[in-house]
Amino acid sequence: MSANTAAPEEIAMKGYDPQVTRRLISFVRPYVWSFLFAMLLIIVSAGASVAGPYLLKVALDEGIAGGSLVTLRDTTLLYLLLALVQWAGTYIRVNIMARVGQSIIFDLRTSLFDHLQKLSLSFYSRYSVGRVITRVINDVGVLREFITWAILAVARDLVVIVGIVGAMLLMDWRLTLLTLTVLPVMIAVTIAFRKRARENYRLVRSAISWVNSVLAENINGVRVVQAFSRQAVNYAYYQDTVNHNNLTANLRAARIASAYPSIIDFLGVIAMALVVWIGGAATLGESVTPGVLVAFLLYIERFFEPIRDLSRRYDSFQSTMAGGERIFGLLDAPVEVQDAPEAEELPLIRGQVTFDHVSFNYSDDPTPVLQDIQLDIQPGETVALVGETGAGKSTLVKLISRFHDPVQGSLRIDGYDLRRVTQASLRRQMGIVLQDPFLFNGTVAENIRFGRLEASDEEVEAAARAVGAHDFITRLRDGYNTPVEEGGLMLSVGQRQLISFARALLADPRILILDEATSSVDTQTERLIQEALAHLLKGRTSFVIAHRLSTVVNADRIVVIQDGRIVEQGTHSELLASGGVYYQLYRTGFED
């Protein structure tokens, strides 16, 4: 079962980081005028809000107490006008910021998606899909909330606080100082609350991360769970341990979160009581007017609201700094395989592949994966790569596709060093079928056409017929227009593999790579594929990785790899006659 731990990136909080701020500003800069206009609206709306209690003071002291109906009427109309201004300003500002925030997140997600498409396979071998998706969805969502609402909300709160204090000082500086006597206590309470809240925030994030991890684990492994009748045990573990821990953490956080506004409200009541007591006495002595006293009470009520809001924004600020750091760290992840500045387009190739003393190891692991590979494959030759798991077979074909670059030596196709040609021009002339076929959300025809969008329906069908997929496709609900859902879940593994064969062959590649491509199909389906491949591989340079004898026995050359080195090569009969490594593999693992 999953441990009660969470990845540091899921629970980390972070203080102010000027580098993250600068990077965020670079995404905000195209919308700076919208931001400035929204800021202007904030000032106008805040001014209208702050003016309300003062107008009430004027209505009481100069209108009612002064016996002036004109003043009372004009003040009331102005109050209504300012309320309308405040509503209009808030409405327009929210719409502007919603549009700006979504536009910024659109730009950010587009940049992330573009960069993720360019990152080398070595990156994805170090980072799980879940971590990457968390950054693209959750962390970007945190930034959206901050950019759309938090930035201007903080500005609005500060403007309101300054406006209220200014209005109070203008009316009576003594009552203002009396009101502010509760501020030291409020600051101390806020600091203490923030510390406790931050600790509980981390515990809550850790708890929900544990819940999600166990849930995903049980959903992904549901077949194993049901096969071993573990439902009751897993349910008890989830309910009594995982979910109960999450409930406890959230209830504890809720208790602390509910205490803070209550304390702030109580301090506000104390401030109002002091003003009523002291100010009321002053009113009786006629040094303070009733209008001033009422206005002060309204200002005190409004004064603590932005303070509470600023406290809530602190978590948002910390999450934004942490999320921004992770997002920009992802955007800064180096693309290890890139086109050279002077890279040229690879012309139509014949398919000669030359490994010239090629060695390779991953950047984060010095252990050699391939060592001093020397191999010269002629155009149209079918080469089978065999060896034990981990010998380096898949890495070798990844170098041909230039998913990685050699650490030493060179790899050439038709004499062109792969590091000197563009990746797109290389891969346009290659077809790859993997052990685990992946189909995209769409129809069967769209998946077959994936590598050659301009192919006609007749060409799609011809490719499917060539690999024996046409018959089962026509039996589907809508034939070639049947949706396969993400990953091709509605199809069997063998059917998905046949479609991936058709997809590769429709691209009409000069070099074809089959990486364990027939391991997931049954014997009858494999015979169909073998019949199709017999003429489809003709004229194409092909690399076949397989554990089945029937897949490699007819290859023009069999290359045996052991511990990253080529130890034997030759035809099936030659290698059996030599009695070496291939002979041992044949005796122990290749027999059907």
PDB file of C-alpha atoms in Angstrom, residues 385-509:
ATOM      1  CA  LEU A 385      17.795  -7.738 -32.464  1.00  0.00           C
ATOM      2  CA  VAL A 386      17.777 -10.384 -29.761  1.00  0.00           C
ATOM      3  CA  GLY A 387      19.110 -10.607 -26.238  1.00  0.00           C
ATOM      4  CA  GLU A 388      18.016 -10.795 -22.649  1.00  0.00           C
ATOM      5  CA  THR A 389      15.857  -8.090 -21.087  1.00  0.00           C
ATOM      6  CA  GLY A 390      17.953  -4.978 -20.411  1.00  0.00           C
ATOM      7  CA  ALA A 391      20.626  -5.893 -22.938  1.00  0.00           C
ATOM      8  CA  GLY A 392      20.155  -2.606 -24.845  1.00  0.00           C
ATOM      9  CA  LYS A 393      17.998  -3.623 -27.814  1.00  0.00           C
ATOM     10  CA  SER A 394      15.329  -0.927 -27.390  1.00  0.00           C
ATOM     11  CA  THR A 395      17.957   1.721 -26.702  1.00  0.00           C
ATOM     12  CA  LEU A 396      19.664   0.864 -29.962  1.00  0.00           C
ATOM     13  CA  VAL A 397      16.524   1.488 -32.032  1.00  0.00           C
ATOM     14  CA  LYS A 398      15.792   4.662 -30.036  1.00  0.00           C
ATOM     15  CA  LEU A 399      19.144   5.964 -31.249  1.00  0.00           C
ATOM     16  CA  ILE A 400      18.078   5.252 -34.838  1.00  0.00           C
ATOM     17  CA  SER A 401      14.928   7.309 -34.248  1.00  0.00           C
ATOM     18  CA  ARG A 402      17.124   9.911 -32.570  1.00  0.00           C
ATOM     19  CA  PHE A 403      15.173   9.880 -29.335  1.00  0.00           C
ATOM     20  CA  HIS A 404      18.661   9.925 -27.825  1.00  0.00           C
ATOM     21  CA  ASP A 405      22.060  10.927 -29.175  1.00  0.00           C
ATOM     22  CA  PRO A 406      25.167   8.717 -28.841  1.00  0.00           C
ATOM     23  CA  VAL A 407      27.611   9.685 -26.129  1.00  0.00           C
ATOM     24  CA  GLN A 408      30.490   8.450 -28.297  1.00  0.00           C
ATOM     25  CA  GLY A 409      30.763   7.567 -31.961  1.00  0.00           C
ATOM     26  CA  SER A 410      28.335   8.449 -34.717  1.00  0.00           C
ATOM     27  CA  LEU A 411      25.166   7.052 -36.246  1.00  0.00           C
ATOM     28  CA  ARG A 412      24.616   7.641 -39.956  1.00  0.00           C
ATOM     29  CA  ILE A 413      21.800   6.964 -42.404  1.00  0.00           C
ATOM     30  CA  ASP A 414      22.884   6.964 -46.061  1.00  0.00           C
ATOM     31  CA  GLY A 415      26.057   8.698 -44.863  1.00  0.00           C
ATOM     32  CA  TYR A 416      24.220  11.520 -43.078  1.00  0.00           C
ATOM     33  CA  ASP A 417      25.139  11.952 -39.421  1.00  0.00           C
ATOM     34  CA  LEU A 418      21.793  12.070 -37.594  1.00  0.00           C
ATOM     35  CA  ARG A 419      22.979  14.995 -35.476  1.00  0.00           C
ATOM     36  CA  ARG A 420      23.323  17.049 -38.660  1.00  0.00           C
ATOM     37  CA  VAL A 421      19.800  16.561 -40.025  1.00  0.00           C
ATOM     38  CA  THR A 422      16.429  17.762 -38.722  1.00  0.00           C
ATOM     39  CA  GLN A 423      14.474  15.361 -36.545  1.00  0.00           C
ATOM     40  CA  ALA A 424      11.273  15.963 -38.509  1.00  0.00           C
ATOM     41  CA  SER A 425      12.851  15.015 -41.856  1.00  0.00           C
ATOM     42  CA  LEU A 426      14.306  11.870 -40.267  1.00  0.00           C
ATOM     43  CA  ARG A 427      11.149  10.673 -38.550  1.00  0.00           C
ATOM     44  CA  ARG A 428       8.966  11.346 -41.561  1.00  0.00           C
ATOM     45  CA  GLN A 429      10.801   8.449 -43.201  1.00  0.00           C
ATOM     46  CA  MET A 430      10.493   6.077 -40.259  1.00  0.00           C
ATOM     47  CA  GLY A 431       7.704   3.901 -38.920  1.00  0.00           C
ATOM     48  CA  ILE A 432       7.658   2.588 -35.370  1.00  0.00           C
ATOM     49  CA  VAL A 433       5.431  -0.025 -33.767  1.00  0.00           C
ATOM     50  CA  LEU A 434       5.858  -0.452 -30.010  1.00  0.00           C
ATOM     51  CA  GLN A 435       5.124  -3.332 -27.662  1.00  0.00           C
ATOM     52  CA  ASP A 436       2.371  -1.363 -25.915  1.00  0.00           C
ATOM     53  CA  PRO A 437       0.276   0.146 -28.739  1.00  0.00           C
ATOM     54  CA  PHE A 438      -1.238   3.519 -27.932  1.00  0.00           C
ATOM     55  CA  LEU A 439      -4.283   4.826 -29.752  1.00  0.00           C
ATOM     56  CA  PHE A 440      -5.549   8.366 -29.444  1.00  0.00           C
ATOM     57  CA  ASN A 441      -9.083   9.511 -28.771  1.00  0.00           C
ATOM     58  CA  GLY A 442     -10.732   9.476 -32.188  1.00  0.00           C
ATOM     59  CA  THR A 443     -11.924   7.049 -34.838  1.00  0.00           C
ATOM     60  CA  VAL A 444     -10.117   3.996 -36.145  1.00  0.00           C
ATOM     61  CA  ALA A 445      -9.449   5.786 -39.435  1.00  0.00           C
ATOM     62  CA  GLU A 446      -8.029   8.851 -37.671  1.00  0.00           C
ATOM     63  CA  ASN A 447      -5.627   6.655 -35.719  1.00  0.00           C
ATOM     64  CA  ILE A 448      -4.427   4.851 -38.831  1.00  0.00           C
ATOM     65  CA  ARG A 449      -4.029   8.221 -40.569  1.00  0.00           C
ATOM     66  CA  PHE A 450      -2.119   9.661 -37.575  1.00  0.00           C
ATOM     67  CA  GLY A 451       1.277   9.797 -39.329  1.00  0.00           C
ATOM     68  CA  ARG A 452      -0.048  10.757 -42.752  1.00  0.00           C
ATOM     69  CA  LEU A 453      -2.993  13.108 -42.485  1.00  0.00           C
ATOM     70  CA  GLU A 454      -3.445  13.537 -46.226  1.00  0.00           C
ATOM     71  CA  ALA A 455      -4.017   9.804 -46.851  1.00  0.00           C
ATOM     72  CA  SER A 456      -7.285   8.936 -48.566  1.00  0.00           C
ATOM     73  CA  ASP A 457      -9.892   6.527 -47.207  1.00  0.00           C
ATOM     74  CA  GLU A 458      -8.824   3.998 -49.833  1.00  0.00           C
ATOM     75  CA  GLU A 459      -5.194   4.193 -48.675  1.00  0.00           C
ATOM     76  CA  VAL A 460      -6.257   3.790 -45.035  1.00  0.00           C
ATOM     77  CA  GLU A 461      -8.237   0.705 -45.936  1.00  0.00           C
ATOM     78  CA  ALA A 462      -5.360  -0.699 -48.019  1.00  0.00           C
ATOM     79  CA  ALA A 463      -2.982  -0.372 -45.066  1.00  0.00           C
ATOM     80  CA  ALA A 464      -5.493  -2.082 -42.790  1.00  0.00           C
ATOM     81  CA  ARG A 465      -5.964  -4.921 -45.286  1.00  0.00           C
ATOM     82  CA  ALA A 466      -2.215  -5.358 -45.599  1.00  0.00           C
ATOM     83  CA  VAL A 467      -1.818  -6.134 -41.887  1.00  0.00           C
ATOM     84  CA  GLY A 468      -5.027  -8.153 -41.565  1.00  0.00           C
ATOM     85  CA  ALA A 469      -6.959  -5.503 -39.646  1.00  0.00           C
ATOM     86  CA  HIS A 470      -9.676  -4.798 -42.197  1.00  0.00           C
ATOM     87  CA  ASP A 471     -11.935  -7.725 -41.250  1.00  0.00           C
ATOM     88  CA  PHE A 472     -12.248  -6.910 -37.570  1.00  0.00           C
ATOM     89  CA  ILE A 473     -12.563  -3.170 -38.304  1.00  0.00           C
ATOM     90  CA  THR A 474     -15.550  -3.730 -40.581  1.00  0.00           C
ATOM     91  CA  ARG A 475     -17.214  -5.716 -37.790  1.00  0.00           C
ATOM     92  CA  LEU A 476     -17.031  -2.720 -35.424  1.00  0.00           C
ATOM     93  CA  ARG A 477     -20.175  -0.648 -34.834  1.00  0.00           C
ATOM     94  CA  ASP A 478     -19.284   2.081 -37.353  1.00  0.00           C
ATOM     95  CA  GLY A 479     -16.414   0.398 -39.154  1.00  0.00           C
ATOM     96  CA  TYR A 480     -13.514   2.769 -39.764  1.00  0.00           C
ATOM     97  CA  ASN A 481     -15.506   5.613 -38.163  1.00  0.00           C
ATOM     98  CA  THR A 482     -15.857   3.800 -34.838  1.00  0.00           C
ATOM     99  CA  PRO A 483     -14.478   5.870 -31.915  1.00  0.00           C
ATOM    100  CA  VAL A 484     -11.781   3.935 -30.059  1.00  0.00           C
ATOM    101  CA  GLU A 485     -11.684   6.170 -26.947  1.00  0.00           C
ATOM    102  CA  GLU A 486      -8.434   7.300 -25.332  1.00  0.00           C
ATOM    103  CA  GLY A 487      -5.845   4.521 -25.366  1.00  0.00           C
ATOM    104  CA  GLY A 488      -8.140   2.333 -27.467  1.00  0.00           C
ATOM    105  CA  LEU A 489      -9.810   0.851 -24.397  1.00  0.00           C
ATOM    106  CA  MET A 490     -12.726  -0.584 -26.372  1.00  0.00           C
ATOM    107  CA  LEU A 491     -10.378  -2.765 -28.455  1.00  0.00           C
ATOM    108  CA  SER A 492      -8.387  -5.825 -27.506  1.00  0.00           C
ATOM    109  CA  VAL A 493      -4.605  -5.603 -27.232  1.00  0.00           C
ATOM    110  CA  GLY A 494      -4.209  -7.519 -30.467  1.00  0.00           C
ATOM    111  CA  GLN A 495      -6.642  -5.249 -32.315  1.00  0.00           C
ATOM    112  CA  ARG A 496      -4.812  -2.164 -31.068  1.00  0.00           C
ATOM    113  CA  GLN A 497      -1.558  -3.661 -32.251  1.00  0.00           C
ATOM    114  CA  LEU A 498      -2.943  -4.336 -35.729  1.00  0.00           C
ATOM    115  CA  ILE A 499      -4.130  -0.731 -35.991  1.00  0.00           C
ATOM    116  CA  SER A 500      -0.693   0.488 -34.920  1.00  0.00           C
ATOM    117  CA  PHE A 501       0.794  -1.687 -37.683  1.00  0.00           C
ATOM    118  CA  ALA A 502      -1.533  -0.123 -40.207  1.00  0.00           C
ATOM    119  CA  ARG A 503      -0.620   3.337 -38.903  1.00  0.00           C
ATOM    120  CA  ALA A 504       3.094   2.687 -39.344  1.00  0.00           C
ATOM    121  CA  LEU A 505       2.728   1.142 -42.791  1.00  0.00           C
ATOM    122  CA  LEU A 506       0.445   3.881 -44.116  1.00  0.00           C
ATOM    123  CA  ALA A 507       3.255   6.368 -43.482  1.00  0.00           C
ATOM    124  CA  ASP A 508       5.252   4.395 -46.126  1.00  0.00           C
ATOM    125  CA  PRO A 509       8.493   4.491 -44.093  1.00  0.00           C
TER     126      PRO A 509
END
